[in-house]
XYZ file of C-alpha atoms in Angstrom:
273
model
C -3.893 -19.973 2.611
C -1.375 -17.848 4.560
C 0.786 -15.158 3.034
C 4.331 -16.278 2.272
C 6.048 -13.361 0.487
C 5.534 -9.719 1.448
C 7.145 -6.877 -0.465
C 7.651 -3.493 1.192
C 8.794 -0.372 -0.608
C 11.731 1.538 0.865
C 13.174 4.867 -0.219
C 14.687 8.121 0.966
C 11.382 9.619 2.150
C 11.520 9.309 5.936
C 8.624 6.821 6.147
C 10.521 3.558 5.975
C 10.029 2.787 9.656
C 6.226 3.060 9.477
C 6.076 0.863 6.377
C 8.405 -1.735 7.878
C 6.444 -1.810 11.142
C 3.191 -2.668 9.378
C 4.748 -5.066 6.880
C 6.723 -6.707 9.666
C 3.582 -7.244 11.745
C 1.933 -9.041 8.822
C 5.078 -11.054 8.098
C 5.368 -12.153 11.723
C 1.676 -13.124 11.877
C 1.901 -15.230 8.728
C 5.501 -16.402 9.205
C 6.220 -14.871 5.814
C 9.415 -13.652 4.171
C 9.729 -9.861 4.068
C 11.488 -8.312 1.076
C 12.399 -4.624 1.088
C 12.845 -3.022 -2.334
C 14.773 0.235 -2.158
C 14.317 2.538 -5.134
C 17.137 5.015 -5.597
C 16.126 7.887 -7.857
C 19.353 9.414 -9.246
C 19.911 13.107 -8.663
C 19.073 14.866 -11.915
C 18.698 18.435 -13.105
C 18.384 20.272 -16.395
C 21.617 20.385 -18.389
C 21.661 24.191 -18.374
C 21.591 24.150 -14.566
C 24.089 21.323 -14.182
C 26.588 23.288 -16.258
C 26.839 25.888 -13.474
C 27.211 23.450 -10.565
C 30.672 22.030 -9.822
C 30.957 18.320 -10.475
C 32.256 17.655 -6.954
C 29.073 19.081 -5.411
C 26.900 16.837 -7.579
C 29.105 13.851 -6.717
C 28.914 14.656 -2.997
C 25.110 14.872 -3.098
C 24.904 11.513 -4.826
C 27.339 10.018 -2.321
C 25.211 11.261 0.581
C 22.131 9.669 -0.920
C 23.947 6.367 -1.332
C 24.980 6.568 2.325
C 21.328 7.029 3.316
C 20.426 3.975 1.245
C 23.076 1.915 3.035
C 21.825 3.204 6.390
C 18.289 2.155 5.456
C 19.533 -1.324 4.588
C 21.236 -1.667 7.974
C 18.113 -0.452 9.788
C 15.895 -2.886 7.889
C 18.129 -5.856 8.567
C 18.313 -4.973 12.271
C 14.532 -4.538 12.367
C 14.022 -8.020 10.946
C 16.745 -9.615 13.073
C 15.192 -8.367 16.313
C 11.792 -9.772 15.289
C 13.241 -12.982 13.817
C 11.642 -12.259 10.440
C 13.037 -13.953 7.348
C 14.050 -11.153 4.996
C 15.947 -9.915 1.969
C 16.990 -6.528 0.615
C 16.898 -5.314 -2.979
C 18.423 -2.067 -4.257
C 17.740 -0.610 -7.683
C 18.541 2.501 -9.670
C 15.877 1.650 -12.228
C 12.533 3.385 -12.611
C 10.760 3.004 -9.274
C 7.382 2.055 -10.689
C 8.700 -0.418 -13.245
C 11.100 -2.161 -10.863
C 8.537 -2.431 -8.064
C 5.891 -3.690 -10.471
C 8.192 -6.493 -11.605
C 9.216 -7.430 -8.059
C 5.592 -7.338 -6.871
C 4.650 -10.168 -9.207
C 6.664 -12.539 -7.032
C 4.861 -11.445 -3.846
C 1.545 -12.103 -2.128
C 1.003 -8.492 -1.118
C 2.881 -5.192 -1.504
C 3.173 -2.544 1.224
C 3.792 1.054 0.130
C 3.513 4.449 1.777
C 0.802 6.976 1.021
C 2.001 9.760 -1.244
C 2.257 13.121 0.503
C 1.400 16.099 -1.687
C 4.329 18.397 -2.343
C 6.943 16.067 -0.863
C 7.141 13.117 -3.237
C 8.911 13.249 -6.612
C 6.446 13.178 -9.491
C 7.170 9.552 -10.343
C 6.655 8.498 -6.708
C 3.324 10.332 -6.517
C 2.103 7.921 -9.197
C 3.414 4.839 -7.405
C 0.265 3.471 -5.739
C -2.132 3.597 -8.718
C 0.486 2.392 -11.197
C 1.591 -0.457 -8.962
C -1.887 -1.838 -8.276
C -2.782 -1.435 -11.954
C 0.342 -3.074 -13.397
C 1.447 -5.702 -10.903
C -1.656 -7.873 -10.611
C -1.050 -8.088 -6.865
C -2.934 -6.597 -3.883
C -1.416 -3.564 -2.226
C -1.583 -2.135 1.283
C -1.087 1.626 1.451
C 0.202 2.955 4.788
C -0.918 6.491 5.794
C 1.954 8.967 6.019
C 0.702 10.129 9.434
C 0.933 7.729 12.359
C 2.429 4.374 13.270
C 0.520 1.116 12.754
C 1.840 -1.749 14.845
C -1.136 -4.040 14.228
C -3.321 -4.516 11.191
C -6.244 -6.763 10.334
C -7.806 -7.192 13.779
C -10.984 -5.329 12.788
C -11.441 -5.038 9.029
C -13.935 -2.963 7.063
C -14.642 -4.232 3.537
C -16.142 -1.682 1.113
C -18.486 -3.775 -1.001
C -20.256 -2.648 -4.192
C -20.509 -5.955 -6.024
C -17.915 -4.994 -8.648
C -15.180 -7.182 -10.112
C -12.565 -5.085 -8.297
C -14.355 -5.500 -4.959
C -14.595 -9.277 -5.455
C -10.873 -9.407 -6.291
C -10.035 -7.378 -3.173
C -12.109 -9.618 -0.892
C -10.453 -12.797 -2.128
C -6.960 -11.303 -2.063
C -7.608 -10.271 1.561
C -8.843 -13.723 2.654
C -5.593 -14.700 4.442
C -5.975 -11.574 6.591
C -9.756 -11.795 6.986
C -9.512 -15.359 8.313
C -7.327 -14.087 11.164
C -9.410 -10.994 11.917
C -11.451 -10.769 15.109
C -14.198 -9.009 13.172
C -14.906 -8.203 9.515
C -17.650 -5.776 8.507
C -18.839 -5.825 4.901
C -20.219 -2.351 4.185
C -22.430 -1.373 1.246
C -23.075 2.317 0.525
C -26.153 3.584 -1.343
C -26.904 0.118 -2.733
C -30.106 -0.403 -4.712
C -32.765 -2.222 -2.667
C -32.890 -5.924 -3.513
C -35.111 -7.218 -0.736
C -32.115 -8.199 1.389
C -28.914 -6.692 2.741
C -26.608 -6.011 -0.263
C -23.545 -7.505 1.404
C -25.334 -10.586 2.715
C -24.255 -12.929 -0.081
C -20.563 -12.074 0.043
C -20.708 -12.195 3.862
C -22.177 -15.705 3.722
C -19.412 -16.693 1.300
C -16.769 -15.339 3.679
C -18.380 -17.086 6.626
C -18.013 -20.410 4.797
C -14.288 -19.630 4.655
C -14.234 -19.252 8.432
C -14.338 -15.438 8.512
C -16.118 -13.804 11.486
C -18.192 -11.405 9.428
C -21.295 -9.250 9.479
C -22.951 -7.198 6.733
C -23.843 -3.532 7.140
C -25.325 -0.816 4.960
C -25.259 2.967 5.019
C -26.486 5.881 2.921
C -24.181 8.752 1.946
C -26.380 11.789 2.556
C -24.816 15.032 1.345
C -21.322 13.480 1.419
C -19.166 11.507 -1.006
C -19.278 7.721 -0.942
C -15.586 7.737 -0.009
C -16.306 9.977 2.988
C -19.085 7.606 4.073
C -16.645 4.698 3.912
C -13.939 6.573 5.804
C -16.521 7.602 8.409
C -17.482 3.946 8.852
C -13.807 3.075 9.401
C -13.922 5.321 12.461
C -17.387 4.185 13.579
C -16.381 0.514 13.561
C -12.860 1.178 14.926
C -11.417 -0.652 11.940
C -7.638 -0.941 11.596
C -7.731 -1.947 7.904
C -9.931 -0.947 4.973
C -10.277 -3.411 2.086
C -11.615 -2.110 -1.224
C -11.478 -2.629 -4.947
C -9.262 -0.187 -6.834
C -10.628 1.512 -9.916
C -7.482 3.165 -11.188
C -6.171 4.258 -14.562
C -2.923 5.251 -16.241
C -0.821 8.106 -14.875
C -2.450 10.856 -16.932
C -6.021 9.688 -16.388
C -5.478 9.048 -12.670
C -4.403 12.655 -12.119
C -7.394 13.938 -14.034
C -10.014 11.805 -12.249
C -11.501 11.928 -8.786
C -13.471 8.902 -7.678
C -13.824 6.815 -4.556
C -10.459 5.067 -4.899
C -8.445 8.259 -5.272
C -10.351 10.076 -2.527
C -9.932 7.202 -0.077
C -6.237 6.967 -0.904
C -5.760 10.681 -0.292
C -7.775 10.912 2.942
C -7.037 7.543 4.573
C -6.575 7.352 8.329
C -5.850 3.597 8.506
C -4.018 1.290 6.091
C -5.984 0.515 2.930
C -5.711 -2.799 1.102
C -6.564 -2.437 -2.590
C -6.839 -4.830 -5.508
C -7.524 -4.332 -9.201
């Protein structure tokens, strides 16, 4: 089943173009509708600070941000027009996570940018884990470094047999069916007398996926680093993995494969919970 509705996050963070490029490539491949959801976070400051700043300065700053939002809308619409992509634009002043979570439920996949430490507002730093946890939809996270004009030609699937991994594989099926090669990778799996990813690979093959199973051992490195190393070894342009994420407070306090991969990614990562 092809993808029909793709949601891409847009904001005043300088990474809209990279997100649109990747989302647009998927939309064009699947002949899907591309919806951009722009989250406008109002300019706020403590009351004791605001009291010392003239109202016209605050109003001018807000006006400039609204102008940037309008400029982003024009750029997005031109981007889609040139590529003949069906599209729509949504603008909201509501909480970014809540509004995107609601919009995501009407989409097949959501494309968001990787958070960049020290540059994103606190609520935006929580966007990826909260969105995949609350929306019930798969998410593709785009690295903040680089441009990605194609995605899903060579896919690496991180397989550990978990519910989250199974959900990710099936959510990714529309992309896997179009891939030239899919590698199902198991890391440090317990010996079972056969290749750990063989069963899920056979299942994918029956869906028409060109797939092979592989296995590696993480010696003296984290499992996430082993997976990211395999992304490079296999020249993958997309990593598919299950997302074990938690609420905002617990996510900040935990490490784990999902968080590490999200922080250190070098190619887009498709996650499902």
